[in-house]
PDB file of C-alpha atoms in Angstrom:
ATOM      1  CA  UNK A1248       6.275  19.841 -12.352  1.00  0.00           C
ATOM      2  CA  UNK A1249       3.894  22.624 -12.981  1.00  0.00           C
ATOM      3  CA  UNK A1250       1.353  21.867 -15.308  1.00  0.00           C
ATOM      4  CA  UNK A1251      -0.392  23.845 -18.182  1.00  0.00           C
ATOM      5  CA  UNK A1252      -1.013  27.326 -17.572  1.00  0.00           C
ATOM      6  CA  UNK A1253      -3.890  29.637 -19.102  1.00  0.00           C
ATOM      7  CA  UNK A1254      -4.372  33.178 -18.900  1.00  0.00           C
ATOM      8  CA  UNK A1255      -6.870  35.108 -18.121  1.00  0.00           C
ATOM      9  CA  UNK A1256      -9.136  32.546 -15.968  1.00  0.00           C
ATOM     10  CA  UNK A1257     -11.767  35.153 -17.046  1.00  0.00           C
ATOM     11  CA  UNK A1258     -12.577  37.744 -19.899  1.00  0.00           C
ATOM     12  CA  UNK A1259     -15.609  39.537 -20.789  1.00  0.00           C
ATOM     13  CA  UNK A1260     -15.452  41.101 -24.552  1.00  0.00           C
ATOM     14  CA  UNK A1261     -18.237  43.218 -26.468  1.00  0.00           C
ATOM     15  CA  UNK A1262     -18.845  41.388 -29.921  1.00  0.00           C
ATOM     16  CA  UNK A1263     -17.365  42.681 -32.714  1.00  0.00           C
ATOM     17  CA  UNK A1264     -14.108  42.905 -30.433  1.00  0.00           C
ATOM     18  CA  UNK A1265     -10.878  41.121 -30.669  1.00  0.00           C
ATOM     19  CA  UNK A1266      -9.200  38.537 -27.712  1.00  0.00           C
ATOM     20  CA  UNK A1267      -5.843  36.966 -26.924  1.00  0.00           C
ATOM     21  CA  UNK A1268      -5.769  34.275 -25.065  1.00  0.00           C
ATOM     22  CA  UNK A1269      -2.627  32.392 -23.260  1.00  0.00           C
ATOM     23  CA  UNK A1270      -1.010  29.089 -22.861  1.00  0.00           C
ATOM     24  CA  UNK A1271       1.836  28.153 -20.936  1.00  0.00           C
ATOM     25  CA  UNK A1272       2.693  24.362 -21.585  1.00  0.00           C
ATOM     26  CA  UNK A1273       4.019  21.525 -18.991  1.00  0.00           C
ATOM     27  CA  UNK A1274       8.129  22.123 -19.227  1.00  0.00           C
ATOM     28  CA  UNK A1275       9.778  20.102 -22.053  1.00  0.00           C
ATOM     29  CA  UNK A1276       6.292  19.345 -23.713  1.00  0.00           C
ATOM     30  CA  UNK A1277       6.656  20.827 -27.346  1.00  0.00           C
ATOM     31  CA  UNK A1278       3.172  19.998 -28.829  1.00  0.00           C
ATOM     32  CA  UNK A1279       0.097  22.483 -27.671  1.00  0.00           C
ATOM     33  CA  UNK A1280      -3.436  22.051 -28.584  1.00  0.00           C
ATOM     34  CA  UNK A1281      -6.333  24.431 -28.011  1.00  0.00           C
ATOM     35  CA  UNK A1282     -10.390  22.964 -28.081  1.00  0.00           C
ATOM     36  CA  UNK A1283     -13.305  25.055 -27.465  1.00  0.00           C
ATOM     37  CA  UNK A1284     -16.008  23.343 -24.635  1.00  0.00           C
ATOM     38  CA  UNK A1285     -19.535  24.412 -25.177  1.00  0.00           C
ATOM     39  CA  UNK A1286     -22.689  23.083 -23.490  1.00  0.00           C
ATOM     40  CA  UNK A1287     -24.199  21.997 -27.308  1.00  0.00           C
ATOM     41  CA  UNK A1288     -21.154  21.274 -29.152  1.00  0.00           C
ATOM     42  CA  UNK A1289     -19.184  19.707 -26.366  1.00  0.00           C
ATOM     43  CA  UNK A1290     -15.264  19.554 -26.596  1.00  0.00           C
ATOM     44  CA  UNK A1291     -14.258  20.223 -30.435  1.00  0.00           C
ATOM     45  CA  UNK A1292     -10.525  21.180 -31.669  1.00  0.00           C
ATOM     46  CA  UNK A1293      -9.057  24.600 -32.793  1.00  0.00           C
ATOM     47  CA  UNK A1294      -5.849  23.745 -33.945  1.00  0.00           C
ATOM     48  CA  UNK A1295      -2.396  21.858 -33.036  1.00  0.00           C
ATOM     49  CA  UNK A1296       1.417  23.637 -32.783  1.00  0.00           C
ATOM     50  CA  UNK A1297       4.578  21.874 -32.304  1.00  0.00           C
ATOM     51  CA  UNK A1298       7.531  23.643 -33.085  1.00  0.00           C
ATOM     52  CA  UNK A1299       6.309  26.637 -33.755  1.00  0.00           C
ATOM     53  CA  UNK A1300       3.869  24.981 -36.727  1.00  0.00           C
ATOM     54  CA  UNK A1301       0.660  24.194 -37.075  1.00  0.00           C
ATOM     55  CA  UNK A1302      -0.054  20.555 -38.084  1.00  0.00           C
ATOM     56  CA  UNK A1303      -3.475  20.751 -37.756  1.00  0.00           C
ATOM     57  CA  UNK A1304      -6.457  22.755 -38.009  1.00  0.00           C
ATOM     58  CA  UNK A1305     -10.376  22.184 -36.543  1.00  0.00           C
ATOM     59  CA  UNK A1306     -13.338  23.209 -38.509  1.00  0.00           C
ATOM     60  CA  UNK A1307     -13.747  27.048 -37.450  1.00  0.00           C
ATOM     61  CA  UNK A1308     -13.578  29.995 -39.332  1.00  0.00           C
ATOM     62  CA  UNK A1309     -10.855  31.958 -40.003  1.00  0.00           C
ATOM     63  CA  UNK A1310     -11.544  34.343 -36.944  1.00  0.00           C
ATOM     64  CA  UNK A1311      -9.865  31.663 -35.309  1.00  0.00           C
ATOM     65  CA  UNK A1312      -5.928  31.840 -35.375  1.00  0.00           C
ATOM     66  CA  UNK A1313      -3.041  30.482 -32.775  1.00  0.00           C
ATOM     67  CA  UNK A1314       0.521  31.285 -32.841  1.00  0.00           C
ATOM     68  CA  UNK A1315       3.742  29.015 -31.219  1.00  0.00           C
ATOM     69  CA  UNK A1316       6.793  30.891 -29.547  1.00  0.00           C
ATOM     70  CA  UNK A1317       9.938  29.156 -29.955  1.00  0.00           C
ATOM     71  CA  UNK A1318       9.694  28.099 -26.130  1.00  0.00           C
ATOM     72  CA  UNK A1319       6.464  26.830 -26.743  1.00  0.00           C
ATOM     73  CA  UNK A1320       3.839  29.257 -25.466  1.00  0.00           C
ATOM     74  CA  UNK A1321       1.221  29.867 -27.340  1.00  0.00           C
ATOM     75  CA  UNK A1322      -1.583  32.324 -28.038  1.00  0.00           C
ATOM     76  CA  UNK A1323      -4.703  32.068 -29.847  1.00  0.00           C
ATOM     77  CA  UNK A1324      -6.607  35.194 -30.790  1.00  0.00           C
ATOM     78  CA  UNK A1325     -10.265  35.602 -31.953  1.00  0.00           C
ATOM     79  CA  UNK A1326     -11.027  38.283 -34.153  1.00  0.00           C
ATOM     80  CA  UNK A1327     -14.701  40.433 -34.509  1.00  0.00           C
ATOM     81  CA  UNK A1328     -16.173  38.105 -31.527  1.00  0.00           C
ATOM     82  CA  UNK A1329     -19.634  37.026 -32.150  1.00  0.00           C
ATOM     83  CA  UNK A1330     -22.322  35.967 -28.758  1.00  0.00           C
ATOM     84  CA  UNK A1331     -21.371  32.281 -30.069  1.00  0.00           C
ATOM     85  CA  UNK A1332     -17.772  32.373 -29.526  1.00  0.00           C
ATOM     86  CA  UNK A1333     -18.581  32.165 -25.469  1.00  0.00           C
ATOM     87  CA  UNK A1334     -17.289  29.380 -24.164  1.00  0.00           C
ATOM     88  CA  UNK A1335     -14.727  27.930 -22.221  1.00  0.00           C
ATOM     89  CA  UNK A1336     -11.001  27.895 -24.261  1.00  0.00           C
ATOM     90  CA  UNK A1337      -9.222  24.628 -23.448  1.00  0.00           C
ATOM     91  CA  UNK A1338      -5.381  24.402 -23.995  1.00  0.00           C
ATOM     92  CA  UNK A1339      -3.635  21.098 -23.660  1.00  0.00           C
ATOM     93  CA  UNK A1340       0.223  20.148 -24.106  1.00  0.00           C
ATOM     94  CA  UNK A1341       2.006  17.343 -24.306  1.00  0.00           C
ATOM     95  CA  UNK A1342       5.729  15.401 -25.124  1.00  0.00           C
ATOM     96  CA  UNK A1343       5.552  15.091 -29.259  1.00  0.00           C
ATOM     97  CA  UNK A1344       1.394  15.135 -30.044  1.00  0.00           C
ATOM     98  CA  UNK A1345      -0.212  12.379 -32.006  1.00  0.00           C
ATOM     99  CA  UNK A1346      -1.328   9.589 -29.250  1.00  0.00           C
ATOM    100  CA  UNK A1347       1.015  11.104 -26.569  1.00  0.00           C
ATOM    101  CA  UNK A1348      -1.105  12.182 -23.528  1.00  0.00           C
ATOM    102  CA  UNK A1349      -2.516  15.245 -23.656  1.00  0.00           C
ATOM    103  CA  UNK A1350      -2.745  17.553 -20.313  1.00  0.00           C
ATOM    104  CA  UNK A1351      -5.222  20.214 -20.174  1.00  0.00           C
ATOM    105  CA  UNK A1352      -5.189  23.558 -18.442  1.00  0.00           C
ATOM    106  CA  UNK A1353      -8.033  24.872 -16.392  1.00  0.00           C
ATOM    107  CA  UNK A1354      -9.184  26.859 -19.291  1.00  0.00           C
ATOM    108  CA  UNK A1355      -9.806  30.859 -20.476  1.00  0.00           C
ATOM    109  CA  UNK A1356     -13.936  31.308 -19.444  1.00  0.00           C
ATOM    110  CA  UNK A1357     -14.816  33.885 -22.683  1.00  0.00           C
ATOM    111  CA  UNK A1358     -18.010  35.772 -22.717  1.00  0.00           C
ATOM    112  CA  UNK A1359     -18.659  38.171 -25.087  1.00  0.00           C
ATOM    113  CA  UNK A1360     -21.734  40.228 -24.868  1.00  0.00           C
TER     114      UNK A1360
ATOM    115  CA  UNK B1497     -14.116  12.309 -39.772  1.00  0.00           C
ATOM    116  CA  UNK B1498     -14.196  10.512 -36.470  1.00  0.00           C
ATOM    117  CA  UNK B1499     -16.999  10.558 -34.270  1.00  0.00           C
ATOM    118  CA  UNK B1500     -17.419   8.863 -30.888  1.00  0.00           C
ATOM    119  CA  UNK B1501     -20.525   8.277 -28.984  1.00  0.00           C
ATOM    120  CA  UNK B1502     -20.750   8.402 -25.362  1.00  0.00           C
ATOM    121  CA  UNK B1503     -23.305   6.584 -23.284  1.00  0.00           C
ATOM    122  CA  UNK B1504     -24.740   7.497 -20.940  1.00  0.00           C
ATOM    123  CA  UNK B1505     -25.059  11.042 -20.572  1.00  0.00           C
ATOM    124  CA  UNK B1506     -25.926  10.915 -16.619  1.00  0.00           C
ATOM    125  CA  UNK B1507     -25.478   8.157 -14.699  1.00  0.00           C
ATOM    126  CA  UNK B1508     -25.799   7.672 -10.775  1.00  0.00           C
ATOM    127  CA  UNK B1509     -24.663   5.143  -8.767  1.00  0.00           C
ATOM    128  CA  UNK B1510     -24.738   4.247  -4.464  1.00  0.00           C
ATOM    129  CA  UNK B1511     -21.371   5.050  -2.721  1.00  0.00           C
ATOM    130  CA  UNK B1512     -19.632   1.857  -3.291  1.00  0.00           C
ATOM    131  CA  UNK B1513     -20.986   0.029  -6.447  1.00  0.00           C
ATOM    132  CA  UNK B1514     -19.270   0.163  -9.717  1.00  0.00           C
ATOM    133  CA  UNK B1515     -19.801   2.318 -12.478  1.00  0.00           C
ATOM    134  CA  UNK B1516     -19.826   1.864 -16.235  1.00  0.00           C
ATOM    135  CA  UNK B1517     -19.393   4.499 -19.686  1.00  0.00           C
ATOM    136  CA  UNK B1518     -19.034   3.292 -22.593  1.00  0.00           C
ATOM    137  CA  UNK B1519     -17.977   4.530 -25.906  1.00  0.00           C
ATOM    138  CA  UNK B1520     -17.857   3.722 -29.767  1.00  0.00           C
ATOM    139  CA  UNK B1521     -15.671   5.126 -32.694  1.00  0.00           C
ATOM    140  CA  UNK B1522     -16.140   5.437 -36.302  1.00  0.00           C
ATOM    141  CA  UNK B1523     -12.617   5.548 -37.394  1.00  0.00           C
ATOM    142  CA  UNK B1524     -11.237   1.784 -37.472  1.00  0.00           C
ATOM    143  CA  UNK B1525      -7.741   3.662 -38.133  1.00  0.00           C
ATOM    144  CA  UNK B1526      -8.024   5.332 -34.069  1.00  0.00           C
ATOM    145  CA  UNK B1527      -5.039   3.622 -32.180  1.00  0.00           C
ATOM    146  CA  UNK B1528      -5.011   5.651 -29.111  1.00  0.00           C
ATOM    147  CA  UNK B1529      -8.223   6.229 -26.629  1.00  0.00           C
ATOM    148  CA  UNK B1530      -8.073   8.327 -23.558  1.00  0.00           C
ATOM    149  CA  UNK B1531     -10.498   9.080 -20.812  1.00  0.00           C
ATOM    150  CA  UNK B1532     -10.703  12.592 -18.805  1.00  0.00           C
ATOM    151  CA  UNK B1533     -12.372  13.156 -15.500  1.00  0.00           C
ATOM    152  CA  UNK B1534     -13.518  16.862 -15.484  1.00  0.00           C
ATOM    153  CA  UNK B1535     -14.329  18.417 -12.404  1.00  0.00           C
ATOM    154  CA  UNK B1536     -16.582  21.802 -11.671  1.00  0.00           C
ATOM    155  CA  UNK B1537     -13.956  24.958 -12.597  1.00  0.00           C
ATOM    156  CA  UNK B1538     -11.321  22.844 -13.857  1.00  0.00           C
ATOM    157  CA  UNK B1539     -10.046  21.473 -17.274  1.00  0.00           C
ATOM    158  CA  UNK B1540     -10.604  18.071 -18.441  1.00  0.00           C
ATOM    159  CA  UNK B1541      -7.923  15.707 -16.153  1.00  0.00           C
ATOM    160  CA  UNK B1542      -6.088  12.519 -17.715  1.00  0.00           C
ATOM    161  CA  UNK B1543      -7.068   9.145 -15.579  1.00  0.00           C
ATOM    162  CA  UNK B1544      -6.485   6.376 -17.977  1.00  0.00           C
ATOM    163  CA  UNK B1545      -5.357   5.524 -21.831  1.00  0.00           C
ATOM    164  CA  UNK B1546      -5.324   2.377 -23.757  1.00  0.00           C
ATOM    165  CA  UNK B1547      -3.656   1.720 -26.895  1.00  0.00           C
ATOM    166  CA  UNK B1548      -5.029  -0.553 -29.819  1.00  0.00           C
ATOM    167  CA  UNK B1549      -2.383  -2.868 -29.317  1.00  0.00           C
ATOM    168  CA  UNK B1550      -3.633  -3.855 -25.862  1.00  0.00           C
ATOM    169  CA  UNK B1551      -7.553  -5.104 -24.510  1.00  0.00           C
ATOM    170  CA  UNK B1552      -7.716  -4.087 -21.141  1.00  0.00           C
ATOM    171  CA  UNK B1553      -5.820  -1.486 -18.576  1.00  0.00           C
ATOM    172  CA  UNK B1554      -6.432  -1.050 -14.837  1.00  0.00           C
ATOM    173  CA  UNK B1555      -4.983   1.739 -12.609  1.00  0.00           C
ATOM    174  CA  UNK B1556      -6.282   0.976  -8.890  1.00  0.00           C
ATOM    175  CA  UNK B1557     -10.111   1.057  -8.978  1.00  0.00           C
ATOM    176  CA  UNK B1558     -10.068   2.300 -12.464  1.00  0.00           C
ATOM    177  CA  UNK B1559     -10.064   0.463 -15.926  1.00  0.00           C
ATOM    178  CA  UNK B1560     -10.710   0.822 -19.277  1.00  0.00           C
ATOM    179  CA  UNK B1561     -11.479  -2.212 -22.059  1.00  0.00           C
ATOM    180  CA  UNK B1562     -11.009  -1.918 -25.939  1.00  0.00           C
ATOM    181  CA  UNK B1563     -12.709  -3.871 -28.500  1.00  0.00           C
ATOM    182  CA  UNK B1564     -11.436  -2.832 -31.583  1.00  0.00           C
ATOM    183  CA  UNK B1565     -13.609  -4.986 -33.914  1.00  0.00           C
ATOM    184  CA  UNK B1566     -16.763  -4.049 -32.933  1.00  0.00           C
ATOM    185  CA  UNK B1567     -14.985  -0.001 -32.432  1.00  0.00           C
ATOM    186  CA  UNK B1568     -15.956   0.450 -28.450  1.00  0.00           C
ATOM    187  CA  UNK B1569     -14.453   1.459 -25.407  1.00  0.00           C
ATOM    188  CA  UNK B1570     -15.489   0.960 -21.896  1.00  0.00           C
ATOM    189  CA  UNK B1571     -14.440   3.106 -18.524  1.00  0.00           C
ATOM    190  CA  UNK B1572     -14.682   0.872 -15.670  1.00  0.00           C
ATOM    191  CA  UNK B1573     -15.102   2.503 -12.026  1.00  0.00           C
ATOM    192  CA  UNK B1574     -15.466   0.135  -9.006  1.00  0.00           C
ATOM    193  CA  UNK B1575     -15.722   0.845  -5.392  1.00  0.00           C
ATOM    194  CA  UNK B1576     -17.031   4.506  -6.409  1.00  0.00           C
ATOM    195  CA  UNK B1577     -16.845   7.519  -3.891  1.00  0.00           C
ATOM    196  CA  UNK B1578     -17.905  10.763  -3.719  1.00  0.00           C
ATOM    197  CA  UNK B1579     -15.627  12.381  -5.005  1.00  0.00           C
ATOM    198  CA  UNK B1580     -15.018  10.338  -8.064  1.00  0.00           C
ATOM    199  CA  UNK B1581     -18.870  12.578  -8.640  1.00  0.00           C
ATOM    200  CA  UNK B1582     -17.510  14.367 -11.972  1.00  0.00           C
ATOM    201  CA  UNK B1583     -17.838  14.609 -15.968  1.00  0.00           C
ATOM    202  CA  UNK B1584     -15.956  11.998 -17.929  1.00  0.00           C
ATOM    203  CA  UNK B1585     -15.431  12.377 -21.347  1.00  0.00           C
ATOM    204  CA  UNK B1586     -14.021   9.425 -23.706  1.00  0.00           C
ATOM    205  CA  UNK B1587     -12.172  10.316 -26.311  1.00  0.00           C
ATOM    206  CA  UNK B1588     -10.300   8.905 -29.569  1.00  0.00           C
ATOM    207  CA  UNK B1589      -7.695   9.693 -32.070  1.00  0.00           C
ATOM    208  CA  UNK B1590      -7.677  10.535 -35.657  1.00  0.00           C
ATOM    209  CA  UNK B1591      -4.687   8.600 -36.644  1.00  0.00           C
ATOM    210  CA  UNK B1592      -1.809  11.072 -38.174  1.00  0.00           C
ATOM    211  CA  UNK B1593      -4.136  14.221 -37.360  1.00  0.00           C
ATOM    212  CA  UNK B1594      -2.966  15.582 -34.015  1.00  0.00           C
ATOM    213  CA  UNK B1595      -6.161  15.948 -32.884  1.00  0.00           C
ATOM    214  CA  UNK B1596      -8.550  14.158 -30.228  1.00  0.00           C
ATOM    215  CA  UNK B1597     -11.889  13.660 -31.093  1.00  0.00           C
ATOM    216  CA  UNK B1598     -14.300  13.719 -27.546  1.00  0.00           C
ATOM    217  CA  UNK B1599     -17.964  12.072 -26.651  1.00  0.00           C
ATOM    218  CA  UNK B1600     -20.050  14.793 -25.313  1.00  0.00           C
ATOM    219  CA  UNK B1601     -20.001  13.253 -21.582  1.00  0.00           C
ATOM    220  CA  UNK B1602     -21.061  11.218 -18.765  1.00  0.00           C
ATOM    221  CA  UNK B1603     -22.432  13.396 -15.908  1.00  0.00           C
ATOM    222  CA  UNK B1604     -21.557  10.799 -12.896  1.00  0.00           C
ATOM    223  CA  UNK B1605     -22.493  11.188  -9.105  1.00  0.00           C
ATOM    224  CA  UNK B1606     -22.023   9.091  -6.472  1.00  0.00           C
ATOM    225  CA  UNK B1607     -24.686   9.229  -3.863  1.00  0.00           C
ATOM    226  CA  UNK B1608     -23.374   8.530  -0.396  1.00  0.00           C
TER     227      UNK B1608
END
C-alpha cells in the first residue's frame, strides 16, 4: 500500500507570496491532517478534513487555509508568506481520525525568503 | 488545551542497553497516546500506540507503559542499535478534537 504522499519535497517562496501545498492520503483513509514542525515550536496542528470538512482547526492565523477533494486529497495554501512560516509542512492520514493512527508523509520543506 | 512534556530532550545510550522517554499529559480526558520515530529527511513514523483502557504494550524490543492517574507515558527501547539513532516524539489526544498534541522530542543515539 503506498503511503501518504506530499508535493513539492521542496519550495522556496519570496514573503509576501502565496503557496499550495499537496497531500495525497494512504488509499481508503478518509481523514487528513496537516501540522507545521519547527525547530522552537516543535510539531503543532493546522487543521483536520474528513469528508471534505474541516472538524478542526489549530491556532494559526487565517493565512492558513486547507481544502478536501471528494477523493480525499488535500491542499493547504498559505497566503502573503512571512520569514516565520518556514518550516517543514507535515500531512498525515488515516481510517476515520480521532484516536485512529495517524501516518505521516515525508513532508513539504517551505522557505520563504 | 493539552500539553505534554517530553523528557529527555537528548539521550545516549551504548549499542545494546535499553533506553527510556518518558512523557506526561495535562488532559485527564486523552484516551489515545502514540509514539513516532522520526528519522533525518523523513516524516514522523508510527512505532507503537496504547490506549487508556490498557497499561502496557510491547511490539518486539519496543514498549510503551501508561499510567493514567498520575497522566504519564513511558517509551521503552531494549537491546538498542544503531539504527534505532532517531527523534521520537510522544504524543497525546485531545479527546473529540481530531487533533494530536506532540512533546517537542527525544534526540536518541546509539553509540556502537
Amino acid at each position: 500500500k503506498a503511503g501518504v504522499t506530499q508535493t513539492p519535497r521542496y519550495l522556496i517562496k519570496t514573503r509576501g507570496q502565496q503557496v499550495t501545498l499537496s497531500c495525497s492520503p494512504i488509499s481508503g483513509h478518509r481523514s487528513v491532517s496537516w501540522y507545521q514542525q519547527t525547530p522552537g515550536q516543535g510539531l503543532q496542528f493546522l487543521f483536520e478534513y474528513f469528508s471534505e470538512t474541516q472538524r478542526n482547526k489549530g491556532n494559526f492565523p487565517g493565512r492558513f487555509s486547507g481544502r478536501q477533494f471528494s477523493n480525499s486529497r488535500s491542499e493547504m495554501n498559505v497566503s502573503t508568506l512571512e520569514l516565520g512560516d518556514s518550516a517543514l509542512y507535515l500531512c498525515a492520514s488515516s481510517f476515520a481520525g480521532d484516536n485512529s493512527p495517524l501516518h505521516f508523509g515525508n513532508g513539504t520543506r517551505l522557505t520563504v525568503t | 488545551g493539552e500539553n505534554v512534556e517530553q523528557h529527555p530532550s537528548t539521550l545516549s545510550v551504548q549499542e545494546g542497553d535499553s533506553a527510556v522517554i518518558k512523557c506526561t499529559y495535562s488532559d485527564s480526558a486523552s484516551n489515545y497516546f502514540p509514539w513516532y520515530k522520526q528519522e533525518l529527511g523523513k516524516g514522523p513514523q508510527l512505532i507503537i500506540d496504547i490506549r487508556s483502557n490498557v497499561g502496557e504494550k510491547k511490539d518486539q524490543r519496543i514498549a510503551v507503559t501508561l499510567n493514567k492517574t498520575a497522566k504519564h507515558f513511558s517509551l521503552h527501547i531494549t537491546e538498542t542499535q544503531p539504527e534505532d539513532s532517531a527523534v521520537y516524539f510522544c504524543a497525546a489526544n485531545r479527546a473529540g478534537s481530531y487533533q494530536l498534541t506532540f512533546g517537542k522530542g527525544t534526540k536518541l543515539s546509539v553509540i556502537p
